[in-house]
Amino acid sequence: MKGILLVNLGSPRSTAVSDVKEYLDEFLMDEKVIDYRWIFRALLVRGIILNTRPAKSAEAYKTVWTEQGSPLIVITEKIQKKLQKLVDVPVEIGMRYAQPSIEAGIQKLVDKGVSEIVLFPLYPQYAMSTTETVIEKAEEVRKKSFPNVKINYIQPFYNREIYIDCLAESIKEKLPENFDALQFSYHGVPERHIYKTDPTKTCNLNDCCSRENNPSHQFCYRHQCFDVTNSVIKKLGLPKEKVMVTFQSRLGKDKWMEPYTDETLESIGKKGIKNLAIVCPAFVSDCLETLEEISVEGKEQFLHGGGENFHYIPCLNDEDRWIEVVKTLCEEKLNEFYLV
Ligand SMILES: C=CC1=C(C)c2cc3[nH]c(cc4nc(cc5[nH]c(cc1n2)c(C)c5CCC(=O)O)C(CCC(=O)O)=C4C)c(C)c3C=C
Ligand SMILES: [Fe+2]
Ligand SMILES: [Fe+2]
């Protein structure tokens, strides 16, 4: 029997500082996220970051937390429930970090008699710190606890027309009547990650990301962010001059992909952009990084820098048209089991 596992990043169990600390420890000690040798990673994470960040992050989580828990998990559960109504195989969720874990999700499917799983990492673009670590973790769990289970992984879907149509339609509906610019703010990654996962070693984080058919694109997060932006604005008929791409949520002293969202928000008001619409297409579900970092902090930065109207465009969340896309992508992979 077949089943579907939807995988998202995960959130702390609660907003207690100790729970946030436990979550950040698991997250940041992942060598696909902070890719230093173990000893240096431990010195940085356990010796420095975990001394101060958990208290700060816990305060931020408190501002977005709902009665049902973390927005990211609540929304992923909503996606699961809606998808379950549309497909005739069991659907479960698993988080890369904290609970409910990928292992618990697979166990639930196995308990229902599933032996062939389509695992869907809910990230449109490939990154070592997202898609790759999900697949690595799921394979580790499968080998250790479920050696007889087969898993088929859904690949990043940034360039799938059904996804682009869905995202463009969603943005179109939510765009305000008057806006001077539409900003696409993607979660950033350290530049080093892009070089590291480029099998062709040709991407120099420059024009190569916009070149057609460059073989490095398959593993280039930067290219994939630009590609989503270009495809969406083409569908919306927006001129390039009205669009910006920036990268948010940087951590630590490494050089992350530029331009940075916060610096851009602080400066564009003075350059004449008074009415801003902003969207975050690296996330399919709203979460701390959109609801707090962009909608609250980002708005303050924009207004502080001379902006006047800030309009945040929510993620796809559990919109019906997005659930249809999830269904189509899952069904394609479910059908592949018949081919092997
Ligand atoms: C959407 C893709 C994501 C990429 C790429 C990514 C890379 C990445 N993130 C960190 C550090 C942090 N991210 C945090 C939160 C967070 N990150 C993503 C997604 C991506 N991260 C999401 C969906 C969330 C929100 C989780 C939630 O519970 O809502 C955090 C924790 C919050 C905080 O303390 O600010 C950290 C830390 C790194 C280092 C990284 C790539 C190297
Ligand atoms: Fe992150
Ligand atoms: Fe690139």
Coordinates of C-alpha atoms and ligand atoms in Angstrom, one line a residue:
M1 CA 0.0 0.0 0.0
K2 CA 1.1 3.6 -0.8
G3 CA 1.1 6.7 1.4
I4 CA 2.2 10.3 1.4
L5 CA 4.5 12.1 3.9
L6 CA 4.6 15.9 3.8
V7 CA 7.8 17.2 5.4
N8 CA 8.3 20.7 6.6
L9 CA 11.1 22.3 8.7
G10 CA 9.6 22.1 12.1
S11 CA 9.2 24.4 15.1
P12 CA 9.9 24.3 18.8
R13 CA 7.5 22.3 21.0
S14 CA 6.5 25.5 22.8
T15 CA 7.7 29.1 23.3
A16 CA 9.6 28.2 26.5
V17 CA 13.2 29.2 26.2
S18 CA 14.3 25.6 27.0
D19 CA 12.2 24.2 24.1
V20 CA 13.5 26.8 21.7
K21 CA 17.0 26.0 22.8
E22 CA 16.5 22.3 22.2
Y23 CA 15.0 23.0 18.8
L24 CA 17.8 25.3 17.8
D25 CA 20.4 22.8 19.0
E26 CA 19.0 20.1 16.7
F27 CA 18.6 22.5 13.8
L28 CA 21.9 24.3 13.9
M29 CA 23.9 21.2 14.8
D30 CA 22.8 19.7 11.5
E31 CA 25.9 19.8 9.4
K32 CA 23.9 20.6 6.3
V33 CA 22.8 23.8 8.0
I34 CA 26.0 24.9 9.7
D35 CA 28.5 23.1 7.6
Y36 CA 31.6 23.4 9.8
R37 CA 33.6 20.4 11.2
W38 CA 31.8 19.1 14.3
I39 CA 34.1 20.7 16.8
F40 CA 33.9 24.2 15.2
R41 CA 30.1 23.8 14.8
A42 CA 29.7 22.8 18.4
L43 CA 31.9 25.7 19.5
L44 CA 29.8 28.2 17.5
V45 CA 26.4 26.7 18.2
R46 CA 26.7 25.5 21.8
G47 CA 29.4 27.9 22.9
I48 CA 28.0 31.1 21.4
I49 CA 24.6 31.0 19.6
L50 CA 22.7 29.0 22.2
N51 CA 23.7 31.3 25.0
T52 CA 21.7 34.2 23.7
R53 CA 19.5 33.3 20.7
P54 CA 16.9 31.0 22.4
A55 CA 15.6 33.8 24.7
K56 CA 15.4 36.2 21.7
S57 CA 13.8 33.7 19.4
A58 CA 11.4 32.6 22.1
E59 CA 10.1 36.2 22.4
A60 CA 9.7 36.3 18.6
Y61 CA 7.8 33.0 18.6
K62 CA 5.5 34.3 21.3
T63 CA 4.3 37.0 18.9
V64 CA 3.2 34.5 16.3
W65 CA 2.2 31.5 18.3
T66 CA -1.5 30.4 18.0
E67 CA -3.8 28.5 20.4
Q68 CA -3.1 25.4 18.4
G69 CA 0.7 25.9 18.4
S70 CA 3.3 27.1 15.9
P71 CA 1.8 28.5 12.6
L72 CA 4.2 26.4 10.5
I73 CA 2.9 23.2 12.1
V74 CA -0.7 24.2 12.2
I75 CA -0.6 25.2 8.5
T76 CA 1.1 21.9 7.5
E77 CA -1.6 20.0 9.4
K78 CA -4.2 21.9 7.5
I79 CA -2.5 21.0 4.2
Q80 CA -2.5 17.4 5.3
K81 CA -6.2 17.4 6.2
K82 CA -7.2 19.0 2.9
L83 CA -5.0 16.7 0.8
Q84 CA -6.4 13.7 2.7
K85 CA -9.8 14.6 1.4
L86 CA -8.6 14.5 -2.2
V87 CA -6.5 11.3 -2.3
D88 CA -7.3 7.7 -1.5
V89 CA -4.0 6.9 0.2
P90 CA -3.0 7.9 3.8
V91 CA -1.3 11.3 4.3
E92 CA 0.9 12.1 7.3
I93 CA 3.3 14.9 8.2
G94 CA 6.8 14.9 9.6
M95 CA 9.2 17.7 10.6
R96 CA 12.9 17.7 9.9
Y97 CA 13.5 19.1 13.4
A98 CA 11.6 18.5 16.6
Q99 CA 8.1 17.0 16.6
P100 CA 6.2 15.4 14.9
S101 CA 9.4 13.8 13.5
I102 CA 9.9 12.2 10.1
E103 CA 10.3 8.9 12.0
A104 CA 6.9 9.3 13.7
G105 CA 5.3 10.2 10.4
I106 CA 6.7 7.1 8.7
Q107 CA 5.6 5.0 11.6
K108 CA 2.0 6.3 11.4
L109 CA 2.0 5.4 7.7
V110 CA 3.5 1.9 8.3
D111 CA 0.9 1.3 11.1
K112 CA -1.7 1.9 8.4
G113 CA -0.1 -0.8 6.2
V114 CA 2.0 1.5 3.9
S115 CA 5.2 0.2 2.4
E116 CA 5.7 2.7 -0.4
I117 CA 5.9 6.3 0.5
V118 CA 6.0 9.5 -1.5
L119 CA 7.9 12.0 0.6
F120 CA 7.3 15.6 -0.2
P121 CA 9.8 18.2 1.1
L122 CA 7.7 21.3 1.2
Y123 CA 10.4 23.6 -0.3
P124 CA 10.0 25.0 -3.9
Q125 CA 13.8 25.5 -4.3
Y126 CA 16.6 23.1 -3.6
A127 CA 19.0 23.9 -0.8
M128 CA 21.5 21.8 1.1
S129 CA 19.9 23.1 4.3
T130 CA 16.4 22.1 3.3
T131 CA 15.7 19.5 0.6
E132 CA 19.0 17.7 0.9
T133 CA 18.9 17.4 4.7
V134 CA 15.3 16.1 4.6
I135 CA 16.2 13.4 2.1
E136 CA 19.4 12.5 4.1
K137 CA 17.4 12.3 7.4
A138 CA 14.6 10.2 5.8
E139 CA 17.1 7.8 4.3
E140 CA 18.9 7.4 7.7
V141 CA 15.5 6.7 9.4
R142 CA 14.4 4.3 6.7
K143 CA 17.6 2.3 6.8
K144 CA 17.6 2.1 10.6
S145 CA 13.9 1.5 11.3
F146 CA 12.0 0.7 8.1
P147 CA 14.4 -1.2 5.8
N148 CA 11.5 -2.7 3.9
V149 CA 9.8 0.6 3.1
K150 CA 10.4 2.3 -0.3
I151 CA 10.5 6.1 -0.5
N152 CA 10.1 8.1 -3.6
Y153 CA 11.1 11.8 -3.2
I154 CA 9.4 14.7 -4.8
Q155 CA 12.1 17.0 -6.3
P156 CA 12.1 20.8 -6.0
F157 CA 9.2 22.2 -8.0
Y158 CA 10.3 25.8 -8.5
N159 CA 10.1 25.5 -12.3
R160 CA 6.8 23.5 -12.5
E161 CA 4.2 25.4 -14.5
I162 CA 1.4 24.3 -12.2
Y163 CA 3.2 25.8 -9.2
I164 CA 4.1 29.0 -11.0
D165 CA 0.5 29.5 -12.2
C166 CA -0.7 28.9 -8.6
L167 CA 1.7 31.3 -7.0
A168 CA 1.1 34.0 -9.6
E169 CA -2.7 33.7 -9.2
S170 CA -2.3 33.8 -5.5
I171 CA -0.1 36.9 -5.6
K172 CA -2.4 38.6 -8.1
E173 CA -5.4 38.3 -5.8
K174 CA -3.5 39.7 -2.9
L175 CA -1.7 42.6 -4.6
P176 CA -2.9 46.0 -3.5
E177 CA -4.2 48.4 -6.2
N178 CA -1.3 50.8 -5.9
F179 CA 2.2 49.7 -5.2
D180 CA 5.5 51.2 -6.3
A181 CA 7.4 47.9 -6.0
L182 CA 6.9 44.2 -5.4
Q183 CA 9.7 42.7 -3.3
F184 CA 10.4 38.9 -3.5
S185 CA 12.2 38.1 -0.2
Y186 CA 13.7 34.6 -0.1
H187 CA 15.3 32.9 2.9
G188 CA 19.0 33.4 2.4
V189 CA 21.8 30.8 2.7
P190 CA 25.6 31.4 3.1
E191 CA 27.2 31.9 -0.3
R192 CA 29.5 29.0 0.6
H193 CA 26.5 26.6 0.4
I194 CA 25.9 27.5 -3.3
Y195 CA 29.5 26.8 -4.2
K196 CA 29.6 23.6 -2.2
T197 CA 26.5 22.0 -3.8
D198 CA 27.3 23.1 -7.4
P199 CA 28.4 19.8 -9.1
T200 CA 29.8 21.8 -12.1
K201 CA 31.7 24.3 -10.0
T202 CA 30.8 26.9 -12.5
C203 CA 28.3 29.1 -10.5
N204 CA 30.1 32.3 -9.4
L205 CA 26.9 33.8 -7.9
N206 CA 26.7 36.2 -10.7
D207 CA 25.2 36.3 -14.1
C208 CA 25.5 32.4 -14.4
C209 CA 22.4 32.1 -12.3
S210 CA 20.3 33.9 -14.9
R211 CA 21.9 32.1 -17.9
E212 CA 19.6 29.7 -19.8
N213 CA 20.3 26.0 -19.4
N214 CA 23.3 26.3 -17.1
P215 CA 23.9 22.7 -15.7
S216 CA 24.6 24.2 -12.2
H217 CA 21.0 25.4 -12.0
Q218 CA 19.7 22.0 -10.6
F219 CA 21.5 22.6 -7.3
C220 CA 21.7 26.4 -7.4
Y221 CA 19.3 27.9 -4.8
R222 CA 20.1 31.4 -6.1
H223 CA 19.1 30.5 -9.7
Q224 CA 15.9 28.9 -8.5
C225 CA 14.9 32.0 -6.6
F226 CA 15.5 34.2 -9.6
D227 CA 13.7 31.7 -11.8
V228 CA 10.5 31.7 -9.7
T229 CA 10.6 35.5 -9.6
N230 CA 11.0 35.8 -13.4
S231 CA 8.3 33.3 -14.2
V232 CA 5.8 34.9 -11.8
I233 CA 6.4 38.4 -12.9
K234 CA 6.0 37.3 -16.6
K235 CA 2.7 35.7 -15.7
L236 CA 1.6 38.9 -13.9
G237 CA 2.8 41.1 -16.7
L238 CA 4.9 43.2 -14.2
P239 CA 7.9 45.2 -15.5
K240 CA 11.2 44.1 -14.1
E241 CA 11.9 47.7 -12.9
K242 CA 9.0 47.3 -10.4
V243 CA 10.4 44.1 -8.9
M244 CA 13.2 43.4 -6.3
V245 CA 14.8 40.1 -5.2
T246 CA 16.3 40.1 -1.7
F247 CA 17.4 37.4 0.9
Q248 CA 16.4 37.4 4.5
S249 CA 17.1 35.6 7.9
R250 CA 20.9 35.6 7.8
L251 CA 22.7 34.2 10.8
G252 CA 26.3 34.6 12.0
K253 CA 29.3 36.3 10.4
D254 CA 29.6 34.4 7.1
K255 CA 28.8 36.1 3.9
W256 CA 25.2 35.3 2.9
M257 CA 23.6 35.8 -0.5
E258 CA 22.9 39.5 -1.2
P259 CA 21.1 41.8 -1.3
Y260 CA 19.9 41.5 2.2
T261 CA 16.1 42.1 2.9
D262 CA 16.6 44.1 6.1
E263 CA 19.1 46.6 4.5
T264 CA 16.9 46.9 1.4
L265 CA 13.8 47.7 3.5
E266 CA 15.7 50.3 5.5
S267 CA 16.8 52.1 2.4
I268 CA 14.2 52.0 -0.3
G269 CA 11.8 54.5 1.2
K270 CA 14.4 57.2 0.7
K271 CA 14.7 56.1 -2.9
G272 CA 11.1 56.9 -3.6
I273 CA 9.4 53.5 -2.9
K274 CA 6.6 54.6 -0.6
N275 CA 4.1 51.8 -1.2
L276 CA 5.6 48.3 -1.0
A277 CA 4.1 44.8 -1.6
I278 CA 6.3 41.9 -0.4
V279 CA 6.1 38.2 -0.9
C280 CA 8.2 35.3 0.5
P281 CA 8.1 32.4 -2.0
A282 CA 10.8 30.2 -0.3
F283 CA 8.1 29.3 2.2
V284 CA 4.9 27.5 1.3
S285 CA 3.5 28.1 4.7
D286 CA 3.7 31.2 6.9
C287 CA 6.0 30.9 9.8
L288 CA 8.2 32.9 12.2
E289 CA 10.3 34.2 9.3
T290 CA 7.3 35.7 7.5
L291 CA 4.9 36.6 10.3
E292 CA 7.5 38.2 12.6
E293 CA 10.7 38.9 10.6
I294 CA 8.9 40.3 7.6
S295 CA 5.4 41.4 8.7
V296 CA 6.5 43.0 11.9
E297 CA 10.3 43.7 11.9
G298 CA 10.4 44.2 8.1
K299 CA 7.5 46.6 8.2
E300 CA 9.2 48.7 11.0
Q301 CA 12.4 48.8 9.0
F302 CA 10.5 50.0 5.9
L303 CA 8.6 52.7 7.8
H304 CA 11.7 53.7 9.6
G305 CA 13.5 54.2 6.3
G306 CA 10.9 56.5 4.9
G307 CA 8.3 54.0 3.5
E308 CA 4.6 54.6 3.9
N309 CA 2.5 51.6 3.1
F310 CA 3.8 48.1 3.7
H311 CA 1.7 45.2 2.3
Y312 CA 2.7 41.6 3.2
I313 CA 1.4 38.9 0.8
P314 CA 0.8 35.7 2.7
C315 CA 2.2 32.3 1.6
L316 CA 0.1 29.7 -0.2
N317 CA -0.7 28.0 3.1
D318 CA -3.8 25.9 2.7
E319 CA -5.3 27.6 -0.4
D320 CA -7.3 25.2 -2.4
R321 CA -5.4 25.8 -5.6
W322 CA -2.1 25.0 -3.8
I323 CA -3.6 21.8 -2.4
E324 CA -4.5 20.8 -6.0
V325 CA -0.8 21.4 -6.9
V326 CA 0.4 19.3 -4.0
K327 CA -2.0 16.5 -5.0
T328 CA -0.8 16.6 -8.6
L329 CA 2.9 16.4 -7.6
C330 CA 2.2 13.6 -5.2
E331 CA 0.1 11.6 -7.7
E332 CA 2.9 11.8 -10.3
K333 CA 5.3 10.2 -7.8
L334 CA 2.7 7.7 -6.5
N335 CA 2.4 6.5 -10.1
E336 CA 6.1 6.1 -10.5
F337 CA 5.9 3.1 -8.1
Y338 CA 4.0 1.2 -10.8
L339 CA 6.9 1.8 -13.2
V340 CA 9.6 0.1 -11.2
Ligands
LIG1 C1 12.7 28.1 3.2 C2 13.9 27.7 3.2 C3 14.9 27.8 4.3 C4 16.3 27.8 4.2 C5 17.0 27.8 2.9 C6 16.8 28.0 5.5 C7 18.2 28.0 5.7 C8 18.7 28.4 7.0 N1 18.1 28.7 8.1 C9 19.0 29.0 9.1 C10 18.7 29.4 10.4 C11 17.4 29.6 11.0 N2 16.2 29.5 10.3 C12 15.2 29.6 11.2 C13 13.8 29.5 10.9 C14 13.3 29.0 9.7 N3 13.9 28.7 8.6 C15 13.1 28.3 7.6 C16 13.4 27.9 6.3 C17 14.6 27.9 5.7 N4 15.8 28.0 6.4 C18 11.8 28.3 8.2 C19 10.5 27.8 7.6 C20 11.9 28.8 9.5 C21 10.8 29.1 10.5 C22 10.5 28.0 11.5 C23 9.3 28.2 12.4 O1 9.2 27.5 13.4 O2 8.4 29.0 12.0 C24 15.7 29.8 12.5 C25 14.9 29.8 13.8 C26 14.3 31.0 14.2 C27 15.3 32.0 14.7 O3 15.9 31.8 15.7 O4 15.4 33.0 14.0 C28 17.1 29.8 12.4 C29 18.1 30.0 13.5 C30 20.3 28.7 8.6 C31 21.5 28.9 9.4 C32 20.1 28.4 7.2 C33 21.1 28.0 6.2 C34 22.3 27.8 6.4
FE2 FE 16.0 29.1 8.2
FE3 FE 23.9 29.9 -9.9

